[in-house]
Amino acid sequence: MSANAAAEYTSYLSGGDTLKSWLTTLDHKRIAILYLISITLFFLIGGVAAAVIRLELVTSAGDLVTAETYNKTFSLHGIVMVWFFLIPSIPATLGNFLIPLMIGARDLAFPRLNLASWYLYTVGGIFTIGMVIAGGVDTGWTFYTPFSTMFSNTYVIAAVIGVFIVGFSTIFTGINFIVTIHKMRAPGLTWFRLPMFVWAHYATSVIMVLATPVLAMTLTLLAVERIFQIGIFDPALGGDPLLFQHLFWFYSHPAVYIMVLPAMGLVSEIIACFSKNPIFGYRFMAYSVMAIAILGFLVWGHHMFVSGESVYAGMMFSLFSFVVAIPSAIKVFNWTATLYKGSISFEAPMLYALGFVFLFMIGGLTGIIVAALALDVHLTDTYFVIAHFHYIMVGGSVMAYLGGIHFWWPKMTGRMYPEMWGRIAAILIFVGFNVTFFPQFLLGYLGMPRRYHEYPEALEVLNVISSGGAVILALGYILPLLYLLWSLRYGRAADSNPWEAKGLEWQTSSPPAKHNFRETPVVTEEAYAYSPYKV
């Protein structure tokens, strides 16, 4: 690959430093920073709610907050973390910043649409925060009917409007990525020379565009029933509550892959860089990304094994759930093979990436357990499901997100963070996460239901361990916030490629120029052109 250095050009961070210049910017890199700030704020809100949950569960008596407040707290945690952090986290921040750089483009295809997507995200967030201030919502992040339409006395409509609006932000981002990747690749950058990060975002964008309208339609029907008392989901009015579950999970299970596919692409970049090996089985990795995106639309019914759906439908959904595990297993195998005989170094991004692989494997294997019909009957709505979900989403996606932030932080800011503190934070998060959530597998196996603020005293020891782990986890999350902010002022200046990585984004200055490249780069070699495997 060849690209002209942009060091002599004005950085995207220089000039136009007023608030207006940031709020009206069309630069994909600045919009990514706006998302980064917004998403971090929502992560802090969701984290505070999680802290209240774990404090409540330290004792079995449920004596910190009332049952009503507890319901509102876990609902806030779920709504904020799923819709306002996990789904947009990697695509809206790192995807926005890096995709044009990785394909040799000056910007995304539709810069104004990109800015509009951030404004929609912000407006949706305002509705959500307004819902909290007004009194909260107690339906959980799933808004299950008919409780959400007929019985809840909380601010369901405000929460639904917030999620509805942020859904359009997701759609706009997906459209922008698809068109950009199709139409704006540099000369010589064929499909099978694309970085895995770009492949993953392409697959994710397909899910965003195809699945999110179903969520918008579902939430609209929910609002119509709640406001006008029309029988869509409420059986007392002639509706069908299972219809809501089918529509909701038809979106929400593919949404899991909106959260985890970008993480997979990101981890591929880090593992290749810090093992100095090309990605093993590159084409299989690309095919597996697309296979996960497609098969993800066929497994929504495994959330409904105890809902009364046909046993034959349950068998098919169980089968497809096993099948979708195959491309995920391919990726884990190929990451392991990429590491084999590599020149491995354990900088902070690599520690996060290896943590992702380990935690994702546990989450995936326990996903097979809850996809088995007989086992799921016992484990449904227990803490086993909570633990499984968090191993995928938090242990997986958040570990990868933080790894990506550390990996591309020098490129985004032009500053290096203190490496030792980065390693300490990665280890703290890994340890704290496992201490927090592994006991929850045992709690679920023993029958502790989720969303209960009281529980039998015999389960108190495991809950105390889990809450103790949450303290370690919280410290691990706070550390990067502190030293990354510190690095903006005091960090050592970064050169254009501090990790000796491959890819067009590392051939620009750190931070990049306003228009990324002086001239359109020409790609002349394969992706991940590190030294060949040593045999």
Coordinates of C-alpha atoms in Angstrom, one line a residue:
M1 CA 0.0 0.0 0.0
S2 CA 1.1 3.5 -0.7
A3 CA -0.3 6.8 0.6
N4 CA 1.1 10.3 0.8
A5 CA 1.8 11.5 4.3
A6 CA -0.4 14.3 5.6
A7 CA 1.8 15.6 8.3
E8 CA 2.1 19.0 6.8
Y9 CA -1.6 19.6 6.6
T10 CA -3.9 21.0 9.3
S11 CA -5.1 18.4 11.8
Y12 CA -8.8 17.8 12.0
L13 CA -8.5 19.0 15.6
S14 CA -6.9 22.3 14.6
G15 CA -8.9 25.4 13.6
G16 CA -12.6 25.9 14.2
D17 CA -12.4 25.2 17.9
T18 CA -15.7 26.9 18.8
L19 CA -18.7 25.0 20.0
K20 CA -20.6 26.0 16.8
S21 CA -17.8 24.5 14.6
W22 CA -18.1 21.2 16.4
L23 CA -21.9 21.1 16.3
T24 CA -22.1 21.9 12.6
T25 CA -19.1 19.9 11.5
L26 CA -19.4 17.5 8.5
D27 CA -16.0 15.8 9.2
H28 CA -16.5 12.2 10.0
K29 CA -13.7 12.3 12.5
R30 CA -15.2 15.1 14.5
I31 CA -18.6 13.5 14.4
A32 CA -16.9 10.3 15.8
I33 CA -15.6 12.4 18.7
L34 CA -19.1 13.8 19.4
Y35 CA -20.4 10.3 19.5
L36 CA -17.5 9.2 21.8
I37 CA -18.4 12.0 24.3
S38 CA -22.1 11.2 24.2
I39 CA -21.7 7.5 24.4
T40 CA -19.3 7.8 27.4
L41 CA -21.9 9.9 29.2
F42 CA -24.6 7.2 28.7
F43 CA -22.1 4.5 29.8
L44 CA -21.7 6.4 33.1
I45 CA -25.4 6.7 33.6
G46 CA -25.9 3.0 32.9
G47 CA -23.0 2.2 35.1
V48 CA -24.5 4.1 38.1
A49 CA -27.7 2.1 37.7
A50 CA -25.8 -1.1 37.6
A51 CA -24.0 -0.1 40.9
V52 CA -27.4 0.5 42.6
I53 CA -28.5 -3.0 41.4
R54 CA -25.4 -4.7 42.8
L55 CA -25.7 -2.8 46.1
E56 CA -29.3 -3.8 46.5
L57 CA -28.4 -7.5 45.9
V58 CA -25.6 -7.5 48.5
T59 CA -28.2 -8.6 51.1
S60 CA -31.1 -11.0 50.5
A61 CA -33.7 -8.8 52.2
G62 CA -34.0 -6.1 49.5
D63 CA -33.5 -3.3 52.0
L64 CA -31.8 -0.6 50.0
V65 CA -34.5 0.5 47.6
T66 CA -38.2 -0.4 47.2
A67 CA -39.3 -3.0 44.7
E68 CA -40.7 -0.3 42.4
T69 CA -37.4 1.7 42.5
Y70 CA -35.5 -1.5 41.8
N71 CA -37.7 -2.2 38.7
K72 CA -37.0 1.3 37.4
T73 CA -33.3 1.0 38.1
F74 CA -32.8 -2.2 36.1
S75 CA -35.0 -0.9 33.3
L76 CA -32.9 2.3 33.1
H77 CA -29.7 0.2 33.1
G78 CA -30.9 -2.0 30.3
I79 CA -32.4 0.7 28.1
V80 CA -29.4 3.0 28.4
M81 CA -26.7 0.2 28.0
V82 CA -28.4 -1.6 25.1
W83 CA -29.8 1.2 23.0
F84 CA -27.5 4.1 23.8
F85 CA -24.2 2.4 24.4
L86 CA -23.7 -1.1 23.2
I87 CA -25.4 -0.8 19.8
P88 CA -23.8 2.5 18.7
S89 CA -20.5 2.1 20.6
I90 CA -18.1 0.7 18.0
P91 CA -19.8 1.7 14.8
A92 CA -20.7 5.3 15.7
T93 CA -17.3 6.1 17.2
L94 CA -14.5 3.9 15.8
G95 CA -16.4 3.0 12.7
N96 CA -17.2 6.6 11.9
F97 CA -13.6 7.7 12.5
L98 CA -11.8 4.8 10.7
I99 CA -13.8 3.5 7.8
P100 CA -13.0 6.4 5.4
L101 CA -9.4 6.2 6.5
M102 CA -9.2 2.4 6.1
I103 CA -10.6 2.6 2.5
G104 CA -8.7 5.6 1.4
A105 CA -11.7 8.0 1.2
R106 CA -11.9 11.7 2.2
D107 CA -15.1 11.2 4.2
L108 CA -18.3 9.1 4.4
A109 CA -20.6 9.1 1.4
F110 CA -23.2 11.4 3.1
P111 CA -21.6 13.7 5.6
R112 CA -24.8 15.6 6.4
L113 CA -26.6 12.4 7.0
N114 CA -23.8 11.4 9.4
L115 CA -24.2 14.6 11.4
A116 CA -28.0 14.1 11.4
S117 CA -27.5 10.7 12.8
W118 CA -25.7 12.1 15.8
Y119 CA -28.4 14.7 16.4
L120 CA -31.1 12.0 16.3
Y121 CA -29.0 10.0 18.8
T122 CA -28.8 13.0 21.0
V123 CA -32.5 13.8 20.8
G124 CA -33.4 10.2 21.6
G125 CA -31.1 10.4 24.6
I126 CA -32.9 13.6 25.8
F127 CA -36.2 11.8 25.8
T128 CA -34.6 8.9 27.8
I129 CA -33.1 11.3 30.4
G130 CA -36.4 13.1 30.5
M131 CA -38.1 9.9 31.3
V132 CA -35.8 9.3 34.2
I133 CA -36.3 12.8 35.6
A134 CA -40.1 12.5 35.2
G135 CA -40.2 9.3 37.2
G136 CA -38.7 6.4 35.2
V137 CA -40.1 3.3 33.6
D138 CA -40.4 -0.2 35.1
T139 CA -40.9 -2.5 32.0
G140 CA -37.3 -3.5 31.5
W141 CA -35.5 -2.8 28.3
T142 CA -37.7 -5.3 26.4
F143 CA -41.0 -3.4 27.0
Y144 CA -43.0 -6.7 27.2
T145 CA -46.7 -6.4 26.5
P146 CA -49.4 -6.3 27.8
F147 CA -47.7 -5.0 30.9
S148 CA -46.1 -2.0 29.0
T149 CA -49.4 -1.2 27.2
M150 CA -52.1 -1.8 29.8
F151 CA -50.7 -2.0 33.4
S152 CA -47.5 0.0 33.8
N153 CA -48.1 3.5 35.3
T154 CA -44.6 4.7 34.5
Y155 CA -43.3 6.8 31.5
V156 CA -43.4 4.1 28.9
I157 CA -44.2 6.4 26.0
A158 CA -41.2 8.7 26.7
A159 CA -38.8 5.7 26.8
V160 CA -40.3 4.2 23.7
I161 CA -39.9 7.5 21.8
G162 CA -36.3 7.8 22.8
V163 CA -35.5 4.3 21.5
F164 CA -37.6 4.9 18.4
I165 CA -35.6 8.0 17.5
V166 CA -32.2 6.5 18.1
G167 CA -33.3 3.6 15.8
F168 CA -33.3 6.1 12.9
S169 CA -29.8 7.2 13.9
T170 CA -28.8 3.6 13.5
I171 CA -30.4 3.2 10.1
F172 CA -28.7 6.4 8.8
T173 CA -25.3 5.1 10.0
G174 CA -25.9 1.8 8.3
I175 CA -26.8 3.4 5.0
N176 CA -23.8 5.6 5.1
F177 CA -21.4 2.8 5.7
I178 CA -22.9 0.5 3.0
V179 CA -22.7 3.2 0.3
T180 CA -19.2 4.4 1.4
I181 CA -17.7 0.8 1.4
H182 CA -19.3 0.1 -2.0
K183 CA -18.5 3.3 -3.8
M184 CA -15.5 5.0 -2.2
R185 CA -12.8 2.4 -1.9
A186 CA -9.3 3.5 -3.1
P187 CA -8.0 2.1 -6.4
G188 CA -6.7 -1.5 -5.9
L189 CA -8.7 -2.0 -2.7
T190 CA -10.7 -5.0 -3.8
W191 CA -13.3 -6.7 -1.6
F192 CA -10.8 -9.3 -0.5
R193 CA -8.2 -6.7 0.4
L194 CA -10.5 -4.9 2.9
P195 CA -9.6 -5.0 6.6
M196 CA -11.7 -7.3 8.7
F197 CA -12.9 -4.2 10.6
V198 CA -14.5 -2.9 7.4
W199 CA -16.0 -6.3 6.5
A200 CA -17.5 -6.5 10.0
H201 CA -19.1 -3.0 9.7
Y202 CA -20.4 -3.9 6.3
A203 CA -22.2 -6.9 7.7
T204 CA -23.4 -4.9 10.7
S205 CA -24.8 -2.2 8.5
V206 CA -26.9 -4.7 6.6
I207 CA -28.4 -5.8 9.9
M208 CA -28.9 -2.1 10.9
V209 CA -30.8 -1.3 7.7
L210 CA -32.9 -4.5 7.5
A211 CA -33.8 -5.1 11.1
T212 CA -34.1 -1.7 12.8
P213 CA -37.3 -0.8 10.8
V214 CA -39.0 -3.8 12.4
L215 CA -38.2 -2.4 15.9
A216 CA -39.6 1.0 14.9
M217 CA -42.8 -0.7 13.7
T218 CA -43.1 -2.7 16.9
L219 CA -42.6 0.3 19.2
T220 CA -45.2 2.2 17.1
L221 CA -47.7 -0.5 17.6
L222 CA -47.0 -0.6 21.3
A223 CA -47.6 3.2 21.6
V224 CA -50.8 2.9 19.5
E225 CA -52.2 0.2 21.9
R226 CA -51.1 2.1 25.0
I227 CA -52.6 5.5 23.9
F228 CA -55.7 4.4 22.0
Q229 CA -56.5 1.1 23.7
I230 CA -56.5 -0.8 20.4
G231 CA -56.2 -4.5 20.8
I232 CA -52.9 -5.4 19.1
F233 CA -51.0 -7.2 21.8
D234 CA -53.4 -7.3 24.8
P235 CA -55.5 -10.5 24.8
A236 CA -58.2 -8.7 26.8
L237 CA -58.8 -6.6 23.7
G238 CA -58.4 -9.4 21.2
G239 CA -54.6 -8.9 20.7
D240 CA -51.8 -11.5 20.8
P241 CA -48.9 -10.9 23.3
L242 CA -46.7 -13.4 21.5
L243 CA -46.9 -11.2 18.4
F244 CA -44.9 -8.5 20.3
Q245 CA -42.3 -11.1 21.3
H246 CA -41.9 -12.3 17.7
L247 CA -41.5 -8.8 16.4
F248 CA -39.3 -7.6 19.2
W249 CA -36.9 -10.5 19.0
F250 CA -36.8 -10.6 15.2
Y251 CA -35.0 -7.3 15.7
S252 CA -33.3 -7.7 19.0
H253 CA -31.4 -10.9 18.3
P254 CA -29.8 -9.5 15.2
A255 CA -29.1 -6.5 17.3
V256 CA -26.8 -8.7 19.4
Y257 CA -24.7 -9.0 16.2
I258 CA -24.8 -5.2 15.7
M259 CA -23.0 -5.2 19.1
V260 CA -20.6 -8.1 18.6
L261 CA -19.7 -8.2 14.9
P262 CA -17.8 -4.8 14.9
A263 CA -16.0 -6.1 18.0
M264 CA -14.9 -9.2 16.0
G265 CA -13.6 -7.1 13.2
L266 CA -11.8 -4.8 15.7
V267 CA -10.2 -7.7 17.5
S268 CA -8.9 -9.1 14.2
E269 CA -7.0 -5.9 13.6
I270 CA -5.4 -5.9 17.0
I271 CA -4.4 -9.6 17.0
A272 CA -2.9 -9.3 13.6
C273 CA -0.9 -6.2 14.6
F274 CA 0.4 -7.5 17.9
S275 CA 1.3 -10.9 16.6
K276 CA 2.8 -9.5 13.4
N277 CA 1.1 -12.2 11.4
P278 CA -1.4 -12.0 8.6
I279 CA -5.0 -13.1 9.5
F280 CA -5.2 -16.8 9.2
G281 CA -7.9 -17.9 6.8
Y282 CA -8.8 -14.3 5.7
R283 CA -11.5 -15.3 3.3
F284 CA -13.1 -17.7 5.7
M285 CA -13.1 -14.8 8.3
A286 CA -14.9 -12.6 5.8
Y287 CA -17.4 -15.3 4.8
S288 CA -18.1 -16.1 8.5
V289 CA -18.9 -12.4 9.2
M290 CA -21.5 -12.4 6.5
A291 CA -22.8 -15.8 7.6
I292 CA -23.4 -14.6 11.2
A293 CA -25.3 -11.5 9.8
I294 CA -27.6 -13.7 7.7
L295 CA -28.1 -16.6 10.2
G296 CA -28.8 -14.1 13.0
F297 CA -32.2 -13.4 11.4
L298 CA -33.2 -17.0 11.8
V299 CA -32.8 -17.6 15.5
W300 CA -35.1 -15.1 17.3
G301 CA -37.5 -17.8 18.5
H302 CA -34.9 -19.2 20.9
H303 CA -35.9 -16.4 23.3
M304 CA -39.4 -17.9 23.3
F305 CA -39.0 -21.6 24.2
V306 CA -41.3 -21.3 27.2
S307 CA -43.8 -18.9 25.6
G308 CA -46.0 -21.7 24.2
E309 CA -44.7 -21.6 20.7
S310 CA -44.9 -24.9 18.7
V311 CA -42.4 -27.5 19.7
Y312 CA -41.5 -28.0 16.1
A313 CA -40.7 -24.3 15.8
G314 CA -38.7 -24.5 19.0
M315 CA -36.7 -27.4 17.5
M316 CA -35.9 -25.4 14.3
F317 CA -34.9 -22.3 16.3
S318 CA -32.7 -24.5 18.5
L319 CA -31.1 -26.0 15.4
F320 CA -30.4 -22.6 13.8
S321 CA -28.9 -21.4 17.1
F322 CA -26.4 -24.3 17.0
V323 CA -25.7 -23.5 13.3
V324 CA -24.9 -19.8 13.9
A325 CA -22.3 -20.9 16.4
I326 CA -20.2 -22.4 13.6
P327 CA -19.0 -19.2 12.0
S328 CA -18.3 -17.8 15.4
A329 CA -16.2 -20.8 16.2
I330 CA -14.4 -20.3 12.9
K331 CA -13.4 -16.8 14.0
V332 CA -12.1 -18.0 17.4
F333 CA -10.1 -20.8 15.7
N334 CA -8.6 -18.3 13.1
W335 CA -7.6 -15.8 15.8
T336 CA -5.9 -18.6 17.7
A337 CA -4.1 -19.7 14.4
T338 CA -3.1 -16.1 13.7
L339 CA -1.4 -16.0 17.1
Y340 CA 0.5 -19.3 16.4
K341 CA 4.2 -18.7 16.1
G342 CA 3.6 -15.0 15.9
S343 CA 5.9 -12.3 17.3
I344 CA 3.4 -11.5 20.1
S345 CA 3.7 -8.4 22.3
F346 CA 1.3 -7.7 25.2
E347 CA 0.5 -4.0 24.9
A348 CA -2.8 -2.9 26.4
P349 CA -4.8 -3.3 23.2
M350 CA -3.7 -6.9 22.9
L351 CA -4.6 -7.6 26.5
Y352 CA -8.1 -6.3 25.8
A353 CA -8.3 -8.4 22.6
L354 CA -7.2 -11.6 24.3
G355 CA -9.7 -10.9 27.1
F356 CA -12.4 -10.5 24.4
V357 CA -11.6 -13.9 22.9
F358 CA -11.7 -15.7 26.3
L359 CA -14.9 -14.1 27.5
F360 CA -16.6 -14.4 24.1
M361 CA -15.9 -18.1 24.1
I362 CA -17.5 -18.5 27.5
G363 CA -20.5 -16.5 26.4
G364 CA -20.8 -18.5 23.2
L365 CA -20.6 -21.9 24.9
T366 CA -23.2 -20.9 27.4
G367 CA -25.3 -19.6 24.5
I368 CA -25.3 -23.2 23.2
I369 CA -26.6 -24.3 26.6
V370 CA -29.6 -21.9 26.6
A371 CA -30.3 -22.7 23.0
A372 CA -31.0 -26.3 24.0
L373 CA -34.8 -26.7 24.5
A374 CA -34.7 -28.9 27.6
L375 CA -32.0 -26.8 29.4
D376 CA -33.6 -23.5 28.6
V377 CA -36.9 -24.5 30.3
H378 CA -35.0 -24.6 33.6
L379 CA -32.7 -21.6 32.9
T380 CA -35.1 -19.1 31.3
D381 CA -35.4 -15.8 33.2
T382 CA -32.7 -16.8 35.7
Y383 CA -29.3 -15.2 36.3
F384 CA -27.8 -17.8 34.0
V385 CA -29.2 -15.8 31.1
I386 CA -28.0 -12.6 32.7
A387 CA -24.5 -14.0 32.9
H388 CA -24.5 -15.4 29.4
F389 CA -25.7 -12.1 27.9
H390 CA -23.1 -10.0 29.8
Y391 CA -20.3 -12.4 28.8
I392 CA -21.2 -11.7 25.2
M393 CA -22.0 -8.0 25.5
V394 CA -19.9 -6.6 28.3
G395 CA -17.1 -9.2 28.4
G396 CA -17.1 -9.2 24.6
S397 CA -18.2 -6.0 23.1
V398 CA -17.0 -3.6 25.8
M399 CA -13.6 -5.3 26.1
A400 CA -13.2 -5.0 22.3
Y401 CA -14.4 -1.4 22.4
L402 CA -11.9 -0.4 25.0
G403 CA -9.2 -2.3 23.1
G404 CA -10.0 -0.4 20.0
I405 CA -10.0 3.0 21.8
H406 CA -6.5 2.2 23.1
F407 CA -5.3 0.9 19.8
W408 CA -6.4 3.9 17.7
W409 CA -6.1 6.5 20.5
P410 CA -2.7 7.7 19.2
K411 CA -4.3 8.1 15.7
M412 CA -7.4 9.9 17.0
T413 CA -5.6 12.3 19.4
G414 CA -1.9 12.3 18.4
R415 CA -1.0 11.4 22.0
M416 CA 0.2 8.2 23.7
Y417 CA -1.4 7.1 26.9
P418 CA 0.7 5.6 29.8
E419 CA 1.1 2.0 28.7
M420 CA 1.5 0.5 32.2
W421 CA -1.8 2.0 33.4
G422 CA -3.4 0.7 30.2
R423 CA -2.3 -2.9 31.1
I424 CA -3.4 -2.5 34.7
A425 CA -6.8 -1.4 33.6
A426 CA -7.2 -4.3 31.2
I427 CA -6.3 -6.8 33.9
L428 CA -8.6 -5.2 36.4
I429 CA -11.5 -5.3 34.0
F430 CA -10.9 -8.9 33.1
V431 CA -10.6 -10.0 36.7
G432 CA -13.5 -7.8 37.9
F433 CA -15.8 -9.0 35.1
N434 CA -15.3 -12.7 35.9
V435 CA -15.7 -12.2 39.6
T436 CA -18.9 -10.3 38.9
F437 CA -20.6 -12.5 36.4
F438 CA -19.3 -16.1 36.8
P439 CA -21.1 -16.5 40.1
Q440 CA -24.3 -15.5 38.3
F441 CA -24.1 -18.8 36.2
L442 CA -24.3 -20.6 39.5
L443 CA -27.1 -18.4 40.8
G444 CA -29.1 -19.1 37.7
Y445 CA -28.5 -22.9 37.9
L446 CA -29.7 -22.8 41.5
G447 CA -32.9 -21.0 40.3
M448 CA -32.5 -17.4 41.2
P449 CA -34.8 -15.4 38.9
R450 CA -33.6 -12.2 37.3
R451 CA -35.3 -8.8 38.1
Y452 CA -36.0 -9.8 41.8
H453 CA -34.7 -7.5 44.5
E454 CA -35.2 -10.1 47.2
Y455 CA -33.9 -13.7 47.1
P456 CA -33.4 -16.7 49.5
E457 CA -30.7 -16.1 52.1
A458 CA -28.9 -19.3 50.9
L459 CA -27.9 -17.4 47.7
E460 CA -26.4 -14.4 49.6
V461 CA -22.7 -15.5 49.4
L462 CA -22.7 -15.7 45.6
N463 CA -24.4 -12.4 45.4
V464 CA -21.8 -10.8 47.7
I465 CA -19.0 -12.2 45.6
S466 CA -20.7 -10.8 42.5
S467 CA -21.1 -7.3 44.0
G468 CA -17.5 -7.4 45.2
G469 CA -16.4 -8.1 41.6
A470 CA -18.5 -5.2 40.4
V471 CA -16.3 -2.9 42.6
I472 CA -13.2 -4.1 40.9
L473 CA -14.9 -3.8 37.5
A474 CA -16.0 -0.2 38.2
L475 CA -12.4 0.7 39.1
G476 CA -11.2 -0.9 35.9
Y477 CA -13.6 1.2 33.9
I478 CA -12.8 4.5 35.7
L479 CA -9.0 4.1 35.2
P480 CA -9.0 4.5 31.4
L481 CA -11.3 7.5 31.6
L482 CA -8.7 9.2 33.9
Y483 CA -5.5 8.4 32.1
L484 CA -6.9 8.9 28.6
L485 CA -8.1 12.4 29.6
W486 CA -4.6 12.9 31.2
S487 CA -2.9 11.9 28.0
L488 CA -4.7 14.6 26.0
R489 CA -2.5 17.2 27.8
Y490 CA 0.5 15.4 29.1
G491 CA 0.8 12.3 26.8
R492 CA 3.8 11.8 24.6
A493 CA 3.3 12.9 21.0
A494 CA 2.5 9.9 18.8
D495 CA 4.1 9.3 15.4
S496 CA 1.9 8.2 12.4
N497 CA 2.3 4.4 13.2
P498 CA 3.3 3.8 16.8
W499 CA 2.4 0.1 16.6
E500 CA 4.0 -0.7 13.2
A501 CA 0.6 -1.8 12.0
K502 CA -0.6 -2.3 8.4
G503 CA -3.5 -0.4 6.8
L504 CA -4.2 2.9 5.2
E505 CA -5.2 4.6 8.4
W506 CA -1.6 4.2 9.7
Q507 CA -0.2 6.0 6.6
T508 CA -1.8 9.3 7.6
S509 CA -0.6 11.7 10.3
S510 CA -1.5 11.4 13.9
P511 CA -4.0 13.0 14.3
P512 CA -5.2 12.8 10.6
A513 CA -5.5 15.9 8.4
K514 CA -9.0 17.3 7.8
H515 CA -9.4 15.5 4.5
N516 CA -7.4 12.4 5.5
F517 CA -5.2 12.1 2.4
R518 CA -3.5 14.6 0.1
E519 CA -4.1 12.3 -2.8
T520 CA -6.2 9.2 -3.1
P521 CA -3.9 6.3 -2.1
V522 CA -3.4 3.3 -4.4
V523 CA -3.5 -0.2 -2.8
T524 CA -0.9 -2.6 -4.2
E525 CA -0.7 -5.4 -1.7
E526 CA -3.0 -7.8 0.3
A527 CA -4.5 -7.0 3.6
Y528 CA -2.3 -7.7 6.7
A529 CA 0.9 -7.8 4.7
Y530 CA 3.0 -8.8 7.8
S531 CA 5.8 -11.2 7.5
P532 CA 4.7 -14.8 6.5
Y533 CA 4.0 -17.4 9.1
K534 CA 7.1 -18.9 10.6
V535 CA 7.2 -22.7 10.3

